[in-house]
Amino acid sequence: MTGLDRVLATAAGSPRDRGALSLTLSAYGARMISCPLKDYYHRPELYLEGQEAIRSEFQPDILFSPFALAVEGEAFGARLRYFESAAPNLAQSAFASVKELVDFDFSTAIDHPRIRYIHDATRALASLPGQDRAICGIFLSPLDLPAIILGLDAWLDAFLFKEAEWEAVCDKTTEYFVQRANAFFDDGAQILALPMVFCSPSILTKQLFEKRVLPRLKDAFARVKGPLVIHHGGAPISAHLAALAGIPQALGCVVDPMDSLGGARSLIGKEKLLLGNFDGPKLNGLSPEQAYTRVMAILQNRAEDRHFILASSSADIQSNTDPQSLKAIHQALIDFGPVS
């Protein structure tokens, strides 16, 4: 079976030769081709070369578009800080006020070179000769993008105390989200993953989430023409998981390493994809033997789960992770055997 075959079989709950594997190795590709990360996150041909090396060396079943969410901010005027061994991060947000954001012409962001880089890289992945992996785009929900371009504190302030301004921002970011999300599917992606940082239970109570946020997400997601995977965004997400999994187009959820896989399954139902939940950024602290043991325990826990994908949770796997640990994860899936 191909990687795409395994992902599709998992979504359908069908037999496959082994469980599907998702490793978030966006930045790791730069290590594979000895490329400076600043070049890697500006030139789609270099990103493609790095992901080709990932595909060949570690055999994941899913390849990702650039996982560098701060890059989105550059299209709006944010300033970034680049690093030698990690994706860029925000140095300064694009807007000083909600009014500046509302007055901004979002069509200029759509046509910005940094956005073209993301979509050029996605199209290149989808058109790889012999491409047999699922392609997953990574983007921000219409409620998470403002945290990048405005700043989380200012965005929360608008949410809590300036409802009219908050709604005005949501109107603009929803239209932008729908256009960009559908562009990923036009590029050839089969799935779009959405890190839901703003929707984290650590930020929003269940009451606020269900009253103010959920209706906005339902409206936006219903207008997307492909399946969406909800990502925990760096914190346990179980408190909001059932509601998120029920949103239109939600194919499944990636849960945090601290979320219970069994508990998550009971919340999202039997038919949704469940992905997780070994901690990707902490793999650099594990030997190959420890990585093998860790993921084998997860596989045993999910042995009867027909819609489970073994996946690294949290952020990108760090570039100093031992390649043998990544190979050990793949080997554990082979040793665990077919899913019948």
CSV table of C-alpha atoms in Angstrom, one decimal:
chain,number,residue,atom,x,y,z
A,1,MET,CA,0.0,0.0,0.0
A,2,THR,CA,1.1,3.6,-0.5
A,3,GLY,CA,1.0,6.2,2.2
A,4,LEU,CA,-2.1,7.8,0.7
A,5,ASP,CA,-3.8,4.4,0.6
A,6,ARG,CA,-3.1,3.9,4.3
A,7,VAL,CA,-4.5,7.3,5.3
A,8,LEU,CA,-7.6,6.7,3.1
A,9,ALA,CA,-8.0,3.2,4.6
A,10,THR,CA,-7.8,4.6,8.1
A,11,ALA,CA,-10.4,7.2,7.4
A,12,ALA,CA,-12.7,4.5,6.1
A,13,GLY,CA,-11.8,2.0,8.9
A,14,SER,CA,-10.6,-0.5,6.3
A,15,PRO,CA,-7.8,-3.1,6.6
A,16,ARG,CA,-4.2,-2.0,5.8
A,17,ASP,CA,-0.8,-3.5,5.7
A,18,ARG,CA,0.3,-1.4,8.7
A,19,GLY,CA,-0.9,1.6,10.7
A,20,ALA,CA,-0.5,5.0,9.1
A,21,LEU,CA,2.3,7.3,10.3
A,22,SER,CA,2.3,11.1,10.6
A,23,LEU,CA,5.6,12.8,11.6
A,24,THR,CA,5.7,16.6,11.6
A,25,LEU,CA,9.1,17.0,10.0
A,26,SER,CA,8.7,20.4,8.3
A,27,ALA,CA,11.9,22.1,9.5
A,28,TYR,CA,13.8,18.7,9.7
A,29,GLY,CA,13.9,18.7,5.9
A,30,ALA,CA,16.4,21.6,6.0
A,31,ARG,CA,18.7,19.4,8.1
A,32,MET,CA,18.4,16.6,5.6
A,33,ILE,CA,19.7,18.8,2.8
A,34,SER,CA,22.1,20.9,4.8
A,35,CYS,CA,20.1,24.1,4.0
A,36,PRO,CA,19.9,27.3,6.1
A,37,LEU,CA,16.4,27.6,7.4
A,38,LYS,CA,16.0,31.1,6.2
A,39,ASP,CA,16.6,29.9,2.6
A,40,TYR,CA,14.4,26.8,3.2
A,41,TYR,CA,11.5,29.0,4.3
A,42,HIS,CA,11.8,31.3,1.3
A,43,ARG,CA,12.5,29.0,-1.6
A,44,PRO,CA,9.8,26.3,-2.4
A,45,GLU,CA,12.3,24.2,-4.4
A,46,LEU,CA,14.4,23.8,-1.3
A,47,TYR,CA,11.4,22.9,0.8
A,48,LEU,CA,10.5,20.3,-1.8
A,49,GLU,CA,14.0,18.8,-1.8
A,50,GLY,CA,14.0,18.6,2.0
A,51,GLN,CA,10.6,16.8,2.1
A,52,GLU,CA,11.7,14.4,-0.7
A,53,ALA,CA,14.5,13.4,1.7
A,54,ILE,CA,12.1,13.0,4.5
A,55,ARG,CA,9.9,10.8,2.4
A,56,SER,CA,12.8,8.6,1.4
A,57,GLU,CA,14.5,8.3,4.7
A,58,PHE,CA,11.7,8.0,7.3
A,59,GLN,CA,8.7,6.7,5.2
A,60,PRO,CA,5.9,8.9,6.8
A,61,ASP,CA,2.4,8.5,5.2
A,62,ILE,CA,1.7,12.2,5.2
A,63,LEU,CA,3.8,15.1,3.9
A,64,PHE,CA,3.2,18.6,5.2
A,65,SER,CA,3.2,22.1,3.7
A,66,PRO,CA,5.6,24.5,5.5
A,67,PHE,CA,4.8,24.4,9.2
A,68,ALA,CA,5.8,28.0,9.8
A,69,LEU,CA,2.7,29.9,10.9
A,70,ALA,CA,4.6,33.1,11.7
A,71,VAL,CA,5.3,33.4,8.0
A,72,GLU,CA,1.6,34.1,7.5
A,73,GLY,CA,2.2,37.3,9.5
A,74,GLU,CA,4.8,38.7,7.1
A,75,ALA,CA,2.2,39.0,4.4
A,76,PHE,CA,0.4,41.5,6.7
A,77,GLY,CA,3.6,43.4,7.7
A,78,ALA,CA,4.7,41.5,10.8
A,79,ARG,CA,8.4,41.2,11.5
A,80,LEU,CA,10.0,37.8,12.1
A,81,ARG,CA,13.0,36.4,13.8
A,82,TYR,CA,14.8,33.6,12.0
A,83,PHE,CA,16.7,30.8,13.8
A,84,GLU,CA,19.4,28.3,12.8
A,85,SER,CA,17.4,25.2,14.0
A,86,ALA,CA,13.7,26.1,14.2
A,87,ALA,CA,11.0,27.7,12.2
A,88,PRO,CA,10.8,31.5,12.4
A,89,ASN,CA,8.9,33.2,15.1
A,90,LEU,CA,7.2,36.6,15.5
A,91,ALA,CA,9.4,39.5,16.5
A,92,GLN,CA,6.7,42.2,16.1
A,93,SER,CA,3.0,41.8,15.2
A,94,ALA,CA,1.7,43.5,12.0
A,95,PHE,CA,-1.0,45.7,13.6
A,96,ALA,CA,-1.0,48.0,16.7
A,97,SER,CA,-4.8,48.1,16.9
A,98,VAL,CA,-7.9,46.3,15.8
A,99,LYS,CA,-8.8,49.2,13.6
A,100,GLU,CA,-5.6,48.9,11.7
A,101,LEU,CA,-6.4,45.2,11.0
A,102,VAL,CA,-10.0,46.0,10.0
A,103,ASP,CA,-8.9,48.7,7.6
A,104,PHE,CA,-6.2,46.4,6.0
A,105,ASP,CA,-6.8,45.2,2.4
A,106,PHE,CA,-6.6,41.4,2.8
A,107,SER,CA,-6.3,40.9,-0.9
A,108,THR,CA,-2.7,42.2,-0.7
A,109,ALA,CA,-1.9,39.4,1.7
A,110,ILE,CA,-3.3,36.8,-0.7
A,111,ASP,CA,-0.9,38.0,-3.4
A,112,HIS,CA,2.1,38.4,-1.1
A,113,PRO,CA,5.3,36.5,-2.0
A,114,ARG,CA,5.3,34.8,1.4
A,115,ILE,CA,1.9,33.4,0.8
A,116,ARG,CA,2.9,32.4,-2.7
A,117,TYR,CA,5.9,30.5,-1.1
A,118,ILE,CA,3.5,28.4,1.0
A,119,HIS,CA,1.2,27.5,-1.9
A,120,ASP,CA,4.1,27.0,-4.3
A,121,ALA,CA,5.6,24.5,-1.9
A,122,THR,CA,2.3,22.7,-1.4
A,123,ARG,CA,1.8,22.4,-5.1
A,124,ALA,CA,5.3,21.1,-5.6
A,125,LEU,CA,4.8,18.4,-2.9
A,126,ALA,CA,1.6,17.3,-4.6
A,127,SER,CA,3.2,17.0,-8.0
A,128,LEU,CA,6.3,15.1,-6.9
A,129,PRO,CA,7.1,12.3,-9.4
A,130,GLY,CA,5.8,9.1,-7.9
A,131,GLN,CA,4.0,11.0,-5.2
A,132,ASP,CA,2.2,8.5,-3.1
A,133,ARG,CA,1.8,10.2,0.3
A,134,ALA,CA,-1.2,12.2,1.6
A,135,ILE,CA,-0.5,15.9,1.4
A,136,CYS,CA,-1.6,18.0,4.4
A,137,GLY,CA,-1.7,21.8,4.3
A,138,ILE,CA,-1.2,23.6,7.6
A,139,PHE,CA,-3.1,26.9,8.1
A,140,LEU,CA,-4.8,29.0,10.8
A,141,SER,CA,-8.5,29.2,11.7
A,142,PRO,CA,-10.2,32.6,11.2
A,143,LEU,CA,-10.0,33.0,15.0
A,144,ASP,CA,-6.3,32.1,15.2
A,145,LEU,CA,-4.9,34.3,12.4
A,146,PRO,CA,-5.5,37.5,14.4
A,147,ALA,CA,-3.4,36.2,17.3
A,148,ILE,CA,-0.5,36.2,14.8
A,149,ILE,CA,-1.1,39.5,13.0
A,150,LEU,CA,-2.5,41.5,16.0
A,151,GLY,CA,-1.1,39.6,19.0
A,152,LEU,CA,-2.9,37.3,21.4
A,153,ASP,CA,-3.3,39.8,24.2
A,154,ALA,CA,-4.9,42.4,21.9
A,155,TRP,CA,-7.1,39.8,20.3
A,156,LEU,CA,-8.3,38.5,23.7
A,157,ASP,CA,-9.0,42.1,24.8
A,158,ALA,CA,-11.2,42.6,21.8
A,159,PHE,CA,-12.9,39.3,22.4
A,160,LEU,CA,-13.7,40.1,26.0
A,161,PHE,CA,-14.4,43.8,26.0
A,162,LYS,CA,-14.9,45.1,22.4
A,163,GLU,CA,-17.4,42.7,20.8
A,164,ALA,CA,-18.3,44.8,17.8
A,165,GLU,CA,-14.6,45.2,16.9
A,166,TRP,CA,-14.1,41.4,17.4
A,167,GLU,CA,-17.0,40.6,15.1
A,168,ALA,CA,-15.6,43.0,12.5
A,169,VAL,CA,-12.3,41.2,12.5
A,170,CYS,CA,-14.0,37.8,12.3
A,171,ASP,CA,-15.9,38.9,9.2
A,172,LYS,CA,-12.7,39.8,7.4
A,173,THR,CA,-10.6,36.8,8.6
A,174,THR,CA,-13.4,34.3,7.8
A,175,GLU,CA,-13.5,35.4,4.1
A,176,TYR,CA,-9.7,35.2,4.0
A,177,PHE,CA,-9.7,31.8,5.7
A,178,VAL,CA,-12.2,30.3,3.2
A,179,GLN,CA,-10.2,31.6,0.2
A,180,ARG,CA,-6.9,30.4,1.5
A,181,ALA,CA,-8.2,27.1,2.8
A,182,ASN,CA,-9.7,26.2,-0.5
A,183,ALA,CA,-6.5,27.2,-2.3
A,184,PHE,CA,-4.7,24.4,-0.4
A,185,PHE,CA,-7.1,21.9,-1.9
A,186,ASP,CA,-6.6,23.5,-5.3
A,187,ASP,CA,-2.9,23.0,-4.8
A,188,GLY,CA,-3.4,19.2,-4.4
A,189,ALA,CA,-3.6,18.8,-0.6
A,190,GLN,CA,-6.0,16.1,0.6
A,191,ILE,CA,-6.3,17.4,4.1
A,192,LEU,CA,-5.9,20.7,5.9
A,193,ALA,CA,-4.7,20.8,9.5
A,194,LEU,CA,-5.6,23.7,11.8
A,195,PRO,CA,-3.7,24.3,15.0
A,196,MET,CA,-6.5,25.7,17.3
A,197,VAL,CA,-4.5,27.8,19.8
A,198,PHE,CA,-7.2,30.4,20.5
A,199,CYS,CA,-9.8,27.7,21.0
A,200,SER,CA,-7.7,26.0,23.7
A,201,PRO,CA,-9.5,25.3,27.0
A,202,SER,CA,-6.6,27.0,28.7
A,203,ILE,CA,-7.7,30.3,27.1
A,204,LEU,CA,-11.5,30.0,26.7
A,205,THR,CA,-14.1,28.6,29.0
A,206,LYS,CA,-16.5,26.1,27.6
A,207,GLN,CA,-19.3,28.6,27.8
A,208,LEU,CA,-17.4,31.3,25.9
A,209,PHE,CA,-16.2,28.8,23.4
A,210,GLU,CA,-19.7,27.4,22.6
A,211,LYS,CA,-21.5,30.7,22.7
A,212,ARG,CA,-19.1,33.0,20.8
A,213,VAL,CA,-16.5,30.9,19.0
A,214,LEU,CA,-18.2,27.7,17.8
A,215,PRO,CA,-20.8,29.4,15.6
A,216,ARG,CA,-18.1,31.3,13.8
A,217,LEU,CA,-16.1,28.1,13.2
A,218,LYS,CA,-19.1,26.3,11.9
A,219,ASP,CA,-19.9,29.0,9.4
A,220,ALA,CA,-16.3,29.1,8.1
A,221,PHE,CA,-15.6,25.4,8.0
A,222,ALA,CA,-18.9,24.7,6.2
A,223,ARG,CA,-17.5,26.7,3.3
A,224,VAL,CA,-14.3,24.8,2.9
A,225,LYS,CA,-14.3,22.2,0.1
A,226,GLY,CA,-12.1,19.5,1.8
A,227,PRO,CA,-11.6,17.7,5.0
A,228,LEU,CA,-10.1,19.5,8.1
A,229,VAL,CA,-8.1,18.0,10.9
A,230,ILE,CA,-8.3,19.9,14.2
A,231,HIS,CA,-4.9,20.2,15.9
A,232,HIS,CA,-4.7,20.7,19.7
A,233,GLY,CA,-2.5,23.8,19.3
A,234,GLY,CA,0.0,23.0,22.0
A,235,ALA,CA,-2.2,22.3,25.0
A,236,PRO,CA,-4.7,19.6,26.1
A,237,ILE,CA,-7.9,20.0,24.2
A,238,SER,CA,-10.3,17.4,25.6
A,239,ALA,CA,-12.7,19.9,27.1
A,240,HIS,CA,-13.6,21.3,23.7
A,241,LEU,CA,-13.0,18.1,21.7
A,242,ALA,CA,-16.5,16.8,21.2
A,243,ALA,CA,-17.7,20.2,19.9
A,244,LEU,CA,-14.8,20.7,17.6
A,245,ALA,CA,-15.1,17.2,16.1
A,246,GLY,CA,-18.7,17.9,15.3
A,247,ILE,CA,-18.0,21.0,13.1
A,248,PRO,CA,-18.7,20.6,9.4
A,249,GLN,CA,-15.8,19.1,7.4
A,250,ALA,CA,-13.9,18.0,10.6
A,251,LEU,CA,-12.3,14.7,9.6
A,252,GLY,CA,-10.7,14.2,13.0
A,253,CYS,CA,-8.4,15.5,15.7
A,254,VAL,CA,-4.7,15.5,16.7
A,255,VAL,CA,-4.6,15.5,20.5
A,256,ASP,CA,-2.0,16.7,22.9
A,257,PRO,CA,0.4,14.3,24.6
A,258,MET,CA,-1.4,15.0,27.9
A,259,ASP,CA,-4.8,14.1,26.4
A,260,SER,CA,-6.0,10.5,27.0
A,261,LEU,CA,-6.4,8.7,23.7
A,262,GLY,CA,-9.2,6.6,25.0
A,263,GLY,CA,-10.9,9.6,26.5
A,264,ALA,CA,-10.5,11.5,23.2
A,265,ARG,CA,-12.0,8.6,21.3
A,266,SER,CA,-15.0,8.5,23.6
A,267,LEU,CA,-15.5,12.3,23.0
A,268,ILE,CA,-15.2,12.4,19.2
A,269,GLY,CA,-17.0,9.1,18.4
A,270,LYS,CA,-15.9,5.9,16.7
A,271,GLU,CA,-15.8,7.1,13.1
A,272,LYS,CA,-13.6,10.3,13.3
A,273,LEU,CA,-9.9,10.1,12.8
A,274,LEU,CA,-7.9,10.2,16.0
A,275,LEU,CA,-4.2,11.2,15.7
A,276,GLY,CA,-1.5,11.3,18.3
A,277,ASN,CA,0.0,11.5,20.7
A,278,PHE,CA,3.7,11.1,21.3
A,279,ASP,CA,5.4,14.5,21.9
A,280,GLY,CA,7.3,15.4,18.8
A,281,PRO,CA,9.5,18.2,20.2
A,282,LYS,CA,10.7,15.9,23.0
A,283,LEU,CA,11.8,13.1,20.7
A,284,ASN,CA,15.3,14.6,20.8
A,285,GLY,CA,15.5,13.4,24.4
A,286,LEU,CA,14.8,9.8,23.6
A,287,SER,CA,17.1,7.1,22.4
A,288,PRO,CA,15.9,5.0,19.4
A,289,GLU,CA,15.0,2.2,21.9
A,290,GLN,CA,13.0,4.6,24.1
A,291,ALA,CA,11.2,6.0,21.1
A,292,TYR,CA,10.3,2.5,19.9
A,293,THR,CA,9.0,1.5,23.3
A,294,ARG,CA,7.0,4.7,23.7
A,295,VAL,CA,5.2,4.4,20.4
A,296,MET,CA,4.7,0.6,20.7
A,297,ALA,CA,2.8,1.3,23.9
A,298,ILE,CA,0.5,3.8,22.0
A,299,LEU,CA,-0.1,1.2,19.3
A,300,GLN,CA,-1.0,-1.4,21.8
A,301,ASN,CA,-3.4,1.0,23.5
A,302,ARG,CA,-5.1,1.7,20.2
A,303,ALA,CA,-5.0,-1.9,18.8
A,304,GLU,CA,-8.7,-2.0,18.4
A,305,ASP,CA,-9.1,1.5,17.1
A,306,ARG,CA,-10.0,1.3,13.3
A,307,HIS,CA,-9.5,5.1,12.8
A,308,PHE,CA,-6.3,5.8,14.6
A,309,ILE,CA,-3.1,7.3,13.0
A,310,LEU,CA,0.1,7.3,15.0
A,311,ALA,CA,1.2,10.9,14.9
A,312,SER,CA,3.7,13.2,16.6
A,313,SER,CA,1.8,15.8,18.6
A,314,SER,CA,2.7,19.4,19.6
A,315,ALA,CA,5.0,21.4,17.3
A,316,ASP,CA,7.6,20.4,14.7
A,317,ILE,CA,10.0,17.6,15.6
A,318,GLN,CA,13.3,19.3,16.5
A,319,SER,CA,16.2,19.3,14.0
A,320,ASN,CA,18.6,17.8,16.6
A,321,THR,CA,16.4,14.6,16.9
A,322,ASP,CA,18.4,11.4,16.2
A,323,PRO,CA,17.3,10.1,12.8
A,324,GLN,CA,17.5,6.6,14.2
A,325,SER,CA,14.7,7.5,16.7
A,326,LEU,CA,12.5,8.5,13.7
A,327,LYS,CA,13.4,5.2,12.0
A,328,ALA,CA,12.6,3.3,15.2
A,329,ILE,CA,9.0,4.8,15.1
A,330,HIS,CA,8.5,3.5,11.6
A,331,GLN,CA,9.9,0.1,12.5
A,332,ALA,CA,7.5,-0.1,15.5
A,333,LEU,CA,4.6,0.2,13.1
A,334,ILE,CA,6.0,-2.5,10.8
A,335,ASP,CA,6.6,-4.8,13.8
A,336,PHE,CA,3.1,-4.2,15.2
A,337,GLY,CA,1.8,-5.7,11.9
A,338,PRO,CA,-1.3,-5.3,9.7
A,339,VAL,CA,-4.5,-3.6,10.8
A,340,SER,CA,-7.2,-6.1,9.8
